[in-house]
Coordinates of C-alpha atoms in Angstrom, one line a residue:
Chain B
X1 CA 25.3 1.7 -19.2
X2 CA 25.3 5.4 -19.8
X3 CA 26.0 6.6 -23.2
X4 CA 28.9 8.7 -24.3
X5 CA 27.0 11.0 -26.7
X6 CA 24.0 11.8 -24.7
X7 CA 24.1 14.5 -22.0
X8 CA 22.1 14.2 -18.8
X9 CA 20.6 15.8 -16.5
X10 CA 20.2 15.8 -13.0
X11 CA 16.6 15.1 -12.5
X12 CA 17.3 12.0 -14.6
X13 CA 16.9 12.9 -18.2
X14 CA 19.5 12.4 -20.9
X15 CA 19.3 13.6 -24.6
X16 CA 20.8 12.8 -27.8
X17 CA 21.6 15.3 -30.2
X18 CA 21.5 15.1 -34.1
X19 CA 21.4 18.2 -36.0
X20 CA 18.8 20.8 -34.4
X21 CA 17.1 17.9 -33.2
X22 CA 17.2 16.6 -29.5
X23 CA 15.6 12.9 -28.7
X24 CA 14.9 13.4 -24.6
X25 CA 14.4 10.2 -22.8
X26 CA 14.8 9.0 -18.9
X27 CA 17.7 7.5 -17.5
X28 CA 18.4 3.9 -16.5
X29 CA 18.6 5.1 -13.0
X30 CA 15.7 7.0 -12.9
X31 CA 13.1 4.1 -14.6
X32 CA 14.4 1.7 -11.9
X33 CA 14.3 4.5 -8.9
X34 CA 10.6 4.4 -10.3
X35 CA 9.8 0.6 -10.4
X36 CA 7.0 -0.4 -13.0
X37 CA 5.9 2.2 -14.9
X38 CA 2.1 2.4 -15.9
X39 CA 1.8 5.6 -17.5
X40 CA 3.4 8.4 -19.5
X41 CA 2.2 11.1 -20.3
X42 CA 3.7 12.9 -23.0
X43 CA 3.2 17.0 -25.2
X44 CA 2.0 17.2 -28.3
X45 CA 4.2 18.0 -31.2
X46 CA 4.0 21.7 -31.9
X47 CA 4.0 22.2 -28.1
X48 CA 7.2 24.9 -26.8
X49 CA 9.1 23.8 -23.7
X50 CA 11.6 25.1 -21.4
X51 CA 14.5 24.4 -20.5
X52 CA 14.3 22.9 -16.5
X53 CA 10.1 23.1 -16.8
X54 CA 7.7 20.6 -17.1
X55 CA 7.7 18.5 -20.3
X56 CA 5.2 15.4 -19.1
X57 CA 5.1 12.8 -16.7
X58 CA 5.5 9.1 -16.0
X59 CA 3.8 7.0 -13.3
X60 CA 5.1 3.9 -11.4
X61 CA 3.0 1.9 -9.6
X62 CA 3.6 4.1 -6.3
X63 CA 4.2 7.3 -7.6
X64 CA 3.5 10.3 -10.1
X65 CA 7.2 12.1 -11.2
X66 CA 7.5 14.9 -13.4
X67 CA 9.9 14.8 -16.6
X68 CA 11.8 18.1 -17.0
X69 CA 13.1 19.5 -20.5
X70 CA 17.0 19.4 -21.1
X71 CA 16.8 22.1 -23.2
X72 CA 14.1 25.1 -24.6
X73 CA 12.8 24.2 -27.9
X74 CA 9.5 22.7 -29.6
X75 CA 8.5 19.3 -29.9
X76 CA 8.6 17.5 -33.0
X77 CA 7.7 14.2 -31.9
X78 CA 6.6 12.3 -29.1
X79 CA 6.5 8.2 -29.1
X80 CA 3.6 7.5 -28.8
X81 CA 4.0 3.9 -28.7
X82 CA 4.8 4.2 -25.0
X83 CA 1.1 5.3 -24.3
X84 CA 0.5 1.6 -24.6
X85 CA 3.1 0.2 -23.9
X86 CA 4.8 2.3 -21.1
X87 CA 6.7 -0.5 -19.3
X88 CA 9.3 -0.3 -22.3
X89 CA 10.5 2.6 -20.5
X90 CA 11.8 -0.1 -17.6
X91 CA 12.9 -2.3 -20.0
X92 CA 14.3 0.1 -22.5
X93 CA 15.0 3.9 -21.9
X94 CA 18.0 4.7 -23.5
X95 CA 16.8 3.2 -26.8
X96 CA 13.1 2.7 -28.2
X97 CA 11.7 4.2 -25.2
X98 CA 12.7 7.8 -25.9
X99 CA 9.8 10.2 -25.0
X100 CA 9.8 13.3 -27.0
X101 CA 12.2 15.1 -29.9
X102 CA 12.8 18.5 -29.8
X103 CA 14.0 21.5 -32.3
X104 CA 16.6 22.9 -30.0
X105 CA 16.4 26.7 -30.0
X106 CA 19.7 27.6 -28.3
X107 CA 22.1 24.2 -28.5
X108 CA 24.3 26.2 -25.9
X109 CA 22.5 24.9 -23.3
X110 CA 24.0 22.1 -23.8
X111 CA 27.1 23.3 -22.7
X112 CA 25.7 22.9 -19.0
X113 CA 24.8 19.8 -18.8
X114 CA 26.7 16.6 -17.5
X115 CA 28.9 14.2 -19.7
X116 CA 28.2 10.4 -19.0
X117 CA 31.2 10.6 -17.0
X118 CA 29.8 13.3 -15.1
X119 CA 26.5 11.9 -14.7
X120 CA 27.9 8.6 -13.6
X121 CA 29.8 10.2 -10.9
X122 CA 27.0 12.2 -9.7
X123 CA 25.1 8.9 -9.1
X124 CA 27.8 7.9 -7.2
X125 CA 28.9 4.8 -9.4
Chain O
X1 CA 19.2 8.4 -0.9
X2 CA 20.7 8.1 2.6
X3 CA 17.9 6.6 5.5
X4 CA 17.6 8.7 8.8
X5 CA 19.7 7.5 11.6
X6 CA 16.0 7.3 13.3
X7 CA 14.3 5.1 11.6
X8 CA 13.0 1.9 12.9
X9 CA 13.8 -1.6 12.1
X10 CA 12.4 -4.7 12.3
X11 CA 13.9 -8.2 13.1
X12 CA 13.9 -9.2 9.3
X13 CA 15.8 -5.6 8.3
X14 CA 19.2 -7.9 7.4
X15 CA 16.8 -10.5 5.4
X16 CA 15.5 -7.7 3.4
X17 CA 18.4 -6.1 2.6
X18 CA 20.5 -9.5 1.6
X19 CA 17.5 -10.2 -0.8
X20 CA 18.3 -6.9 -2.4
X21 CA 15.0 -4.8 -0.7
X22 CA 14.0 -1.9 -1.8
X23 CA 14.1 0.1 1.2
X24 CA 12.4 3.1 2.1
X25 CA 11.1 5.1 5.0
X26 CA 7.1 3.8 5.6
X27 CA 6.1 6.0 8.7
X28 CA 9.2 5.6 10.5
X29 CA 10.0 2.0 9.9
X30 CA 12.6 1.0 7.2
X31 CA 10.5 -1.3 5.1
X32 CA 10.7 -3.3 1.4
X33 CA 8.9 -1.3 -0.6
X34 CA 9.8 -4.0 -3.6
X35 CA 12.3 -6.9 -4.3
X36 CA 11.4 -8.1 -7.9
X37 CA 9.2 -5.3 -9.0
X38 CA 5.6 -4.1 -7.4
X39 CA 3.5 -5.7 -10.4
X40 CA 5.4 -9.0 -10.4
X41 CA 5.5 -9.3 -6.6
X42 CA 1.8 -8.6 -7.3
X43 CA 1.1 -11.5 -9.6
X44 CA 3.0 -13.7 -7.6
X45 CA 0.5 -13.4 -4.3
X46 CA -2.4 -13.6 -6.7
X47 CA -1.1 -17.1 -8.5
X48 CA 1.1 -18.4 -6.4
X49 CA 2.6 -17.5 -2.8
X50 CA 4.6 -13.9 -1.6
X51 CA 6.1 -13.5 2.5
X52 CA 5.2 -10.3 3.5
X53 CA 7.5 -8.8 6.4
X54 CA 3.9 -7.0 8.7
X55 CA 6.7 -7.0 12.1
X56 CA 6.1 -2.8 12.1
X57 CA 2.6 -3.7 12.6
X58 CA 1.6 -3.6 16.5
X59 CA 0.6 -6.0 19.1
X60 CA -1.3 -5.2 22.0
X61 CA -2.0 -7.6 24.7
X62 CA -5.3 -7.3 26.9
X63 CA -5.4 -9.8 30.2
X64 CA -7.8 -9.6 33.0
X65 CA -11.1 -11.4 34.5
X66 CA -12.2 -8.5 32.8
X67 CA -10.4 -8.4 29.4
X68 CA -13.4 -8.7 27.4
X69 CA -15.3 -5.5 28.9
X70 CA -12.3 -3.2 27.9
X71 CA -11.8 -4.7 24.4
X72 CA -15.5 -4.5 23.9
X73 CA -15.7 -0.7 25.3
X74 CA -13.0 0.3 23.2
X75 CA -14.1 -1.6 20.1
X76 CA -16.5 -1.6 18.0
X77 CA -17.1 -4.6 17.0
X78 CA -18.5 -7.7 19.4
X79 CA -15.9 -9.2 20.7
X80 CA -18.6 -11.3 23.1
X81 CA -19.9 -13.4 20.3
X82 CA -16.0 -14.0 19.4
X83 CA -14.9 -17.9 20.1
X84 CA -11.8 -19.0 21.4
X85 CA -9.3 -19.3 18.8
X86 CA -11.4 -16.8 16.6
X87 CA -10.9 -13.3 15.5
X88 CA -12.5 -10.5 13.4
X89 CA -11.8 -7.0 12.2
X90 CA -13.1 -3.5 14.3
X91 CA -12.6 0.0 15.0
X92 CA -10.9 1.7 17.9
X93 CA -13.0 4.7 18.1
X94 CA -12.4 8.4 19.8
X95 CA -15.5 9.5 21.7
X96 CA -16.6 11.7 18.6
X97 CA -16.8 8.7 16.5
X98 CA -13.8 9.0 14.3
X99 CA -11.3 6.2 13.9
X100 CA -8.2 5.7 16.8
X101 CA -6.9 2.7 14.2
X102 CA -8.4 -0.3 12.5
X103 CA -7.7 -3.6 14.3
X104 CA -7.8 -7.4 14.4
X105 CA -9.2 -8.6 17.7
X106 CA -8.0 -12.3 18.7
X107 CA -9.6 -13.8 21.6
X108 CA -7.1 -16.3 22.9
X109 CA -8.9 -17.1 26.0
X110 CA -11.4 -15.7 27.6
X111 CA -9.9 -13.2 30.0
X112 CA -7.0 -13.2 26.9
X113 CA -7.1 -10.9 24.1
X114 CA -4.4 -10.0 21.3
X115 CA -5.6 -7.1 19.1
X116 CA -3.1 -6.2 16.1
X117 CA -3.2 -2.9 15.0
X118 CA -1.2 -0.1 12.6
X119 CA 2.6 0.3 12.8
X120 CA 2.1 4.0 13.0
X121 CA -0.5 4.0 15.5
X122 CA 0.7 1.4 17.6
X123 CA 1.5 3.6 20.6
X124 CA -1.6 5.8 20.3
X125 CA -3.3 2.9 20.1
X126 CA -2.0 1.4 23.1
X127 CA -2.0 5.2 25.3
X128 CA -5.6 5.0 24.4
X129 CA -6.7 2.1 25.2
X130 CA -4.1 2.2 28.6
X131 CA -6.7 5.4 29.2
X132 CA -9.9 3.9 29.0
X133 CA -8.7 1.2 31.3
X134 CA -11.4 1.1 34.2
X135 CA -11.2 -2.7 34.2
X136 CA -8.2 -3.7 35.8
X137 CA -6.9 -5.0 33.0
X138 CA -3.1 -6.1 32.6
X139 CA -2.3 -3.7 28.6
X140 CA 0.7 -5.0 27.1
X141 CA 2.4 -3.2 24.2
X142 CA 3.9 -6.4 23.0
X143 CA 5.1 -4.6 19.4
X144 CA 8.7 -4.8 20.5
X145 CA 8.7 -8.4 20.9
X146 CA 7.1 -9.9 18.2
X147 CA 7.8 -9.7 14.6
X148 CA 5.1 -11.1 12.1
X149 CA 5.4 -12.1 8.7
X150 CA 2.0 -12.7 6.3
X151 CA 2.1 -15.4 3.7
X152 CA -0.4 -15.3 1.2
X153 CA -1.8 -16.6 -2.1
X154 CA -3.2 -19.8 -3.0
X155 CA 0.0 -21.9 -2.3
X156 CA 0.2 -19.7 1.8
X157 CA -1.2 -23.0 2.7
X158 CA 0.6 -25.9 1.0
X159 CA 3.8 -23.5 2.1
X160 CA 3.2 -23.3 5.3
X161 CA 2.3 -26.6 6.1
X162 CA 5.3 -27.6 5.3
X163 CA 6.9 -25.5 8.4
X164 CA 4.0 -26.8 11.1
X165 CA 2.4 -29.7 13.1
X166 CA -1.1 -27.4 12.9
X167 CA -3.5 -28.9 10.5
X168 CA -3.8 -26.0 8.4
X169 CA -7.0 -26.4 6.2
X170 CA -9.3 -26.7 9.3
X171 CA -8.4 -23.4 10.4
X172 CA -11.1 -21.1 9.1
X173 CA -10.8 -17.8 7.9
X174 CA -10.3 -15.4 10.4
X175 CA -9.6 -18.4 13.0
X176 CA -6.0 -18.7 14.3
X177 CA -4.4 -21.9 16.2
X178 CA -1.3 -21.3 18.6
X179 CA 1.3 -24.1 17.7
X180 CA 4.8 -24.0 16.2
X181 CA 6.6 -22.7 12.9
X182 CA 9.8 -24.4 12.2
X183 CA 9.8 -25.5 15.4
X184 CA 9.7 -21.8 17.4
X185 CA 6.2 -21.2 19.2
X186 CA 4.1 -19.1 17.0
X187 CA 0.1 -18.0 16.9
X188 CA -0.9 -18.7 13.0
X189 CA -4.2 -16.7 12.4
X190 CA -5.8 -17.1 8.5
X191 CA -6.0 -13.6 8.1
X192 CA -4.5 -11.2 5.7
X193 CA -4.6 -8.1 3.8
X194 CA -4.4 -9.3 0.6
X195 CA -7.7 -10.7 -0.7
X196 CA -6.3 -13.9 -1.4
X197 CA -6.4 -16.9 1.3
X198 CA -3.5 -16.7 3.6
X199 CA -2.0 -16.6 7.1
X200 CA -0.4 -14.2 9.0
X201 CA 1.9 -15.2 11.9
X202 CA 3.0 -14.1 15.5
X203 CA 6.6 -14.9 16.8
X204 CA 9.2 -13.3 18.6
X205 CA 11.7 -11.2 17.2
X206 CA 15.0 -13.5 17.1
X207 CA 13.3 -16.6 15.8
X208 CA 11.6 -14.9 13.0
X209 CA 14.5 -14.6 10.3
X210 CA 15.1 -18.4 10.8
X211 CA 11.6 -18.7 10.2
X212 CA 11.4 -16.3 6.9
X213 CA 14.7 -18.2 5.5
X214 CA 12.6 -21.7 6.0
X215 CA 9.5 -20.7 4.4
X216 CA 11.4 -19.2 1.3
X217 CA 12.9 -22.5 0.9
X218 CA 9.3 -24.7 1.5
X219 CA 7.5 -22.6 -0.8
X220 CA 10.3 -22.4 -3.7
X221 CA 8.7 -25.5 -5.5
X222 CA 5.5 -23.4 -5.6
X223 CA 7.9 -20.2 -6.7
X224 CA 7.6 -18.1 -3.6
X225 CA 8.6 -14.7 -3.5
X226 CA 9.5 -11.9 -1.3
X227 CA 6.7 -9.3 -1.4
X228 CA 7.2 -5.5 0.0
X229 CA 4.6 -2.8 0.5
X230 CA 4.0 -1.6 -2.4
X231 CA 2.6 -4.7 -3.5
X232 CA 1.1 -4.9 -0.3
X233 CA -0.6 -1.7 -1.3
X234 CA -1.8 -2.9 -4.5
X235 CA -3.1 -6.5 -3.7
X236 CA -5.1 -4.6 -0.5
X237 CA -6.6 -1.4 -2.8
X238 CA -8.0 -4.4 -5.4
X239 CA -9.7 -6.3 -2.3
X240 CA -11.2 -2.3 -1.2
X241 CA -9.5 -3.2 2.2
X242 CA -8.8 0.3 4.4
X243 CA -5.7 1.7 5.1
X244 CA -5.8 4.1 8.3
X245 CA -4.5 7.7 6.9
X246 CA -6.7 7.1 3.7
X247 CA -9.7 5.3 3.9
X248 CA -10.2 6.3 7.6
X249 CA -8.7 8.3 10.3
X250 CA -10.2 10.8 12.7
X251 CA -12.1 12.7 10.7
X252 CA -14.1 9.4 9.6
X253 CA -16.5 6.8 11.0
X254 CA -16.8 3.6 10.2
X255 CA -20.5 4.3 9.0
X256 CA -19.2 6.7 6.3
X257 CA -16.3 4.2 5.8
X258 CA -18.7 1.6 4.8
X259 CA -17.6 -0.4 7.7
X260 CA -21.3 -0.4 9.6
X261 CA -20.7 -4.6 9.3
X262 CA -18.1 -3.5 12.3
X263 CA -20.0 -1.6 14.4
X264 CA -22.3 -3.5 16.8
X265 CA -25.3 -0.8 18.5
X266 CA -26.7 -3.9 21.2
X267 CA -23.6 -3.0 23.6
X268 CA -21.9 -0.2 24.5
X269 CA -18.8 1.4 23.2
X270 CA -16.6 4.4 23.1
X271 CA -18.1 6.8 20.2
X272 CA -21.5 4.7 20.3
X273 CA -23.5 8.3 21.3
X274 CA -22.2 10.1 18.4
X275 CA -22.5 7.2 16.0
X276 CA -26.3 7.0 16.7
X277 CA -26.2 10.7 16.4
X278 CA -24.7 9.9 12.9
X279 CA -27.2 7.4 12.1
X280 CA -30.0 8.9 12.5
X281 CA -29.2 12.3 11.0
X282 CA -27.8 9.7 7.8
X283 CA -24.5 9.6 6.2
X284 CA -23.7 12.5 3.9
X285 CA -20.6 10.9 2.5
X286 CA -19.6 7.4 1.8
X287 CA -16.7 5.3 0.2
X288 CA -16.8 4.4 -2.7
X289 CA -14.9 2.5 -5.5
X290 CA -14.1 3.9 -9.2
X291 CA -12.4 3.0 -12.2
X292 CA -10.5 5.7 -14.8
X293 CA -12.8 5.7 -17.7
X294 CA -9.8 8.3 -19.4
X295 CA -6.4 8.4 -19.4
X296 CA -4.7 8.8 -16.6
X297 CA -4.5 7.6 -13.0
X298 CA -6.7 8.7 -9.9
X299 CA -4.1 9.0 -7.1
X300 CA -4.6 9.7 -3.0
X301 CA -5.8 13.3 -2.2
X302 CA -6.9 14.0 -5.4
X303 CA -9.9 16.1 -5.4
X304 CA -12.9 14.7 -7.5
X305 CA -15.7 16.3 -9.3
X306 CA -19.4 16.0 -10.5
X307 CA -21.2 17.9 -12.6
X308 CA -18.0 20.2 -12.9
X309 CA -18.2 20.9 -8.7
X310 CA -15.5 19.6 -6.3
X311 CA -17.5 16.9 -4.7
X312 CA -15.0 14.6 -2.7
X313 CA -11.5 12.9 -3.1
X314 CA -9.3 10.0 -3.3
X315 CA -8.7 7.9 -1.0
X316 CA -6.5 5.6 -2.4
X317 CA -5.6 5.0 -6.0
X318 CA -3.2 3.4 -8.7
X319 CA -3.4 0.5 -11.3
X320 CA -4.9 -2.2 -10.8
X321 CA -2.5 -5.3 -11.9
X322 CA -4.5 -8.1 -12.0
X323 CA -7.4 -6.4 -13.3
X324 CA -5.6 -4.3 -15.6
X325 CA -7.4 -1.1 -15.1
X326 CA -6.8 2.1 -12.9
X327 CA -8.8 2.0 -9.6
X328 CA -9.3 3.8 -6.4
X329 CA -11.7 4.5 -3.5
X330 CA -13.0 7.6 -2.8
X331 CA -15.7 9.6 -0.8
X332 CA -18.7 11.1 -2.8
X333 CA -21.4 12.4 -1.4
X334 CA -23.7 9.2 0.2
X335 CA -26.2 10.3 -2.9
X336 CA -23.6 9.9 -5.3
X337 CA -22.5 6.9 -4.2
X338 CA -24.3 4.2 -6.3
X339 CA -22.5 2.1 -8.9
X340 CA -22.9 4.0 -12.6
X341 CA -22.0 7.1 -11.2
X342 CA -20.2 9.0 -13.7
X343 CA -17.3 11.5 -11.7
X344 CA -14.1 13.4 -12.9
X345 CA -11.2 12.9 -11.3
X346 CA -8.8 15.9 -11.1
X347 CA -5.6 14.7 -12.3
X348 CA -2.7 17.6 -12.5
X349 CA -5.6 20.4 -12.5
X350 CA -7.9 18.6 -15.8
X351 CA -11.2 16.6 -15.2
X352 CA -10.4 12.7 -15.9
X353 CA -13.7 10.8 -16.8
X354 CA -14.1 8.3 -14.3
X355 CA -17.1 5.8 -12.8
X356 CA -18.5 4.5 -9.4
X357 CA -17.8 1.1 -9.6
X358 CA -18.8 -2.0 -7.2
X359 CA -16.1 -2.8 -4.5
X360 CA -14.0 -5.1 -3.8
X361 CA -13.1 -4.5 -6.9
X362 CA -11.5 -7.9 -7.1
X363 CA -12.8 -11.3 -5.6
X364 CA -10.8 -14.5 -5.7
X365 CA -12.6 -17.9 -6.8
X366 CA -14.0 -19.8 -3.8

């Protein structure tokens, strides 16, 4: 379920790192915590984040939750294909429905987040 | 996520929870919030048939020669021109005019009446009403005893009929008949919260799982599902039906609620004086619907702006499944209440283009 090579995050993130480049998406857990999702809401490419701060938001049917950057960088990409079709994130989020990429700007913070083993055992599974 | 040893449970808790409920804390009760999914549980009220478990909701019993004066002191509505075996929606009112609750009054004979009202408000309700009790009247708080499940959508009828002796298509809308599900004693009222048609019905507590197992099964050739509140939630903001704690609470009356069709000025009620008073000086803020016009989704509490000046909030608001757009209910200034209106709504601090729409905002095909 959870993917060796990505790292996660407590809130529910995980990313996937190739080169300088992070993918950041949502984990399985967290898209079916949230039920159907209707919305994303994702930065522009150019657009700096921080590591733990607000990178966007997705909204279920009940609720508005905020997505939090893995890491401090600047976005490259963000899919934009989920601005129509956000329910891929339910059906989807460790695949096609990645939100943003990222230019890391210190890949040592990597070093502090949780291994799919870890992540799993946080969840409790 | 770990529930708090204090919340409350209903007879159907072990039904939900088999059927792999969603369950979170709703005021105090542990309650589905989904089963399926909110937009398929949705879908299948508006096409086919959902159960909805509504045994949080409360029951209060009025008896007494004079039954009818309390309810109609306390109510807003008039529950003399009510029939026997009919019921209709009103508003428990504090003397200043704002809401106590929202409630269904059922007049089961005429020194008999059953009033349903809000989970959460179920013993203010019945403290209130215990208060302004100068008729002799025998108040129940009968919430304990009776659980009540709501089955709705166009196949609620063909369903239920299955489980019951009543001849169900007689029974007009907003009429109950006290008869038998599955062969328990139960009061079937075609009510509901829904929009769609429907019946909601009364029976005590350890009958009602039997009777929730039974209906699953007659309505499985129609595809019956289990429905929690969020769906609930959706399927009532599409039909613009309030929900006490948004759409009104103390600080509201039913004239700025848009619920005047509730209040009835030829008799005399708790909170008449200052609804006149309200009249007459007219309403400076009324409900109203809207739809996003931009991206993103109007939610409860957020604050709403015209002309670039805060000018009222959200009520209530999400998507819209079965009319595929983002919708909510608000209060605008009465002026500013007409259909066309253009507003912003203030999603995360940034002005999202939005419109005074008609409500309901969805109508089902007579």
């Amino acid at each position: 379920m959870y993917p060796e090579n990505f790292k996660y995050t407590k809130e529910h993130e995980w990313i996937l790192v190739e080169g300088d480049t992070g993918t950041i998406g949502i984990t399985d857990h967290a898209q079916h915590e949230l039920g159907d999702i209707v919305y994303v809401d994702l930065p522009k490419p150019g657009t700096a984040v921080e590591q733990g701060k607000t990178l966007g938001s997705v909204e279920s049917v009940k609720a508005v939750s905020d997505i939090y950057s893995p890491v401090t960088g600047e976005v490259v990409e963000s899919n934009t294909e989920l601005t129509s079709a956000p329910e891929r994130l339910n059906s989807d989020p460790h695949g096609t429905a990645w939100l943003v990429k990222i230019k890391l700007s210190d890949p040592s913070q990597l070093e502090g987040l949780l291994s799919a083993a870890d992540y799993k055992a946080y969840l409790g599974e | 996520m770990h529930s708090a040893p204090a919340l409350q449970t209903t007879s159907l808790n072990a039904t939900h929870r088999a059927a792999g409920g969603k369950m979170i804390d709703f005021g105090g009760w542990d309650m589905p919030v989904q089963y399926t999914g909110i937009i398929d549980e949705h879908n299948t009220v508006r096409t086919a048939v959902g159960l909805f478990d509504v045994s949080h909701m409360g029951e209060i019993e009025v008896r007494g020669p004079q039954a009818l004066d309390l309810v109609n002191w306390v109510s807003t509505n008039n529950a003399a021109k009510l029939q026997i075996g009919q019921a209709h929606y009103s508003g428990l009112l504090y003397e200043h005019g704002g809401f106590v609750d929202d409630i269904l009054v059922h007049k089961v004979t005429g020194d008999h009446y059953f009033l349903c009202v809000n989970a959460s408000n179920q013993d203010k309700d019945f403290a209130h009403i215990v208060e302004q009790n100068r008729f002799d009247c025998a108040v129940e708080n009968a919430g304990p005893r009776l659980s009540q499940i709501a089955v709705q959508g166009p196949k609620a009828l063909a369903t239920l009929q299955k489980l019951t002796a009543t001849e169900l298509a007689p029974v007009k809308y907003y009429w109950f008949q006290d008869g038998e599900v599955a062969g328990t004693p139960a009061r079937i009222a075609r009510t509901g919260y829904t929009g769609e048609d429907g019946f909601e019905i009364y029976t005590a507590n350890d009958e009602a799982p039997r009777i929730w197992k039974e209906l699953m099964q007659a309505g499985e050739e129609f595809g019956v599902k289990p429905a929690g509140l969020g769906a609930r939630n959706t399927l009532r903001l599409e039909a613009a039906m309030a929900l006490y704690g948004h759409e009104i609470d103390a600080t509201i009356n039913p004239l700025e609620a848009g619920l005047s069709w509730i209040v009835k000025f030829e008799k005399d009620f708790l909170g008449k004086a200052k609804l006149e008073e309200a009249k007459a000086a007219g309403v400076k803020r009324k409900l109203a619907g809207f739809k996003m016009n931009g991206r993103g989704i109007g939610r409860d509490g957020y604050e709403l702006h015209i002309d670039g000046a805060p000018a009222g909030w959200v009520t209530s608001g999400g998507p819209a499944p079965t009319l595929n757009l983002n919708i909510g209910l608000c209060y605008v200034p009465a002026a500013k209440a007409g259909a066309g209106q253009s507003i912003q709504v203030m999603v995360r601090n940034q002005p999202v283009d939005a419109e005074i729409i008609p409500t309901p905002f969805y109508k089902r095909a007579k």
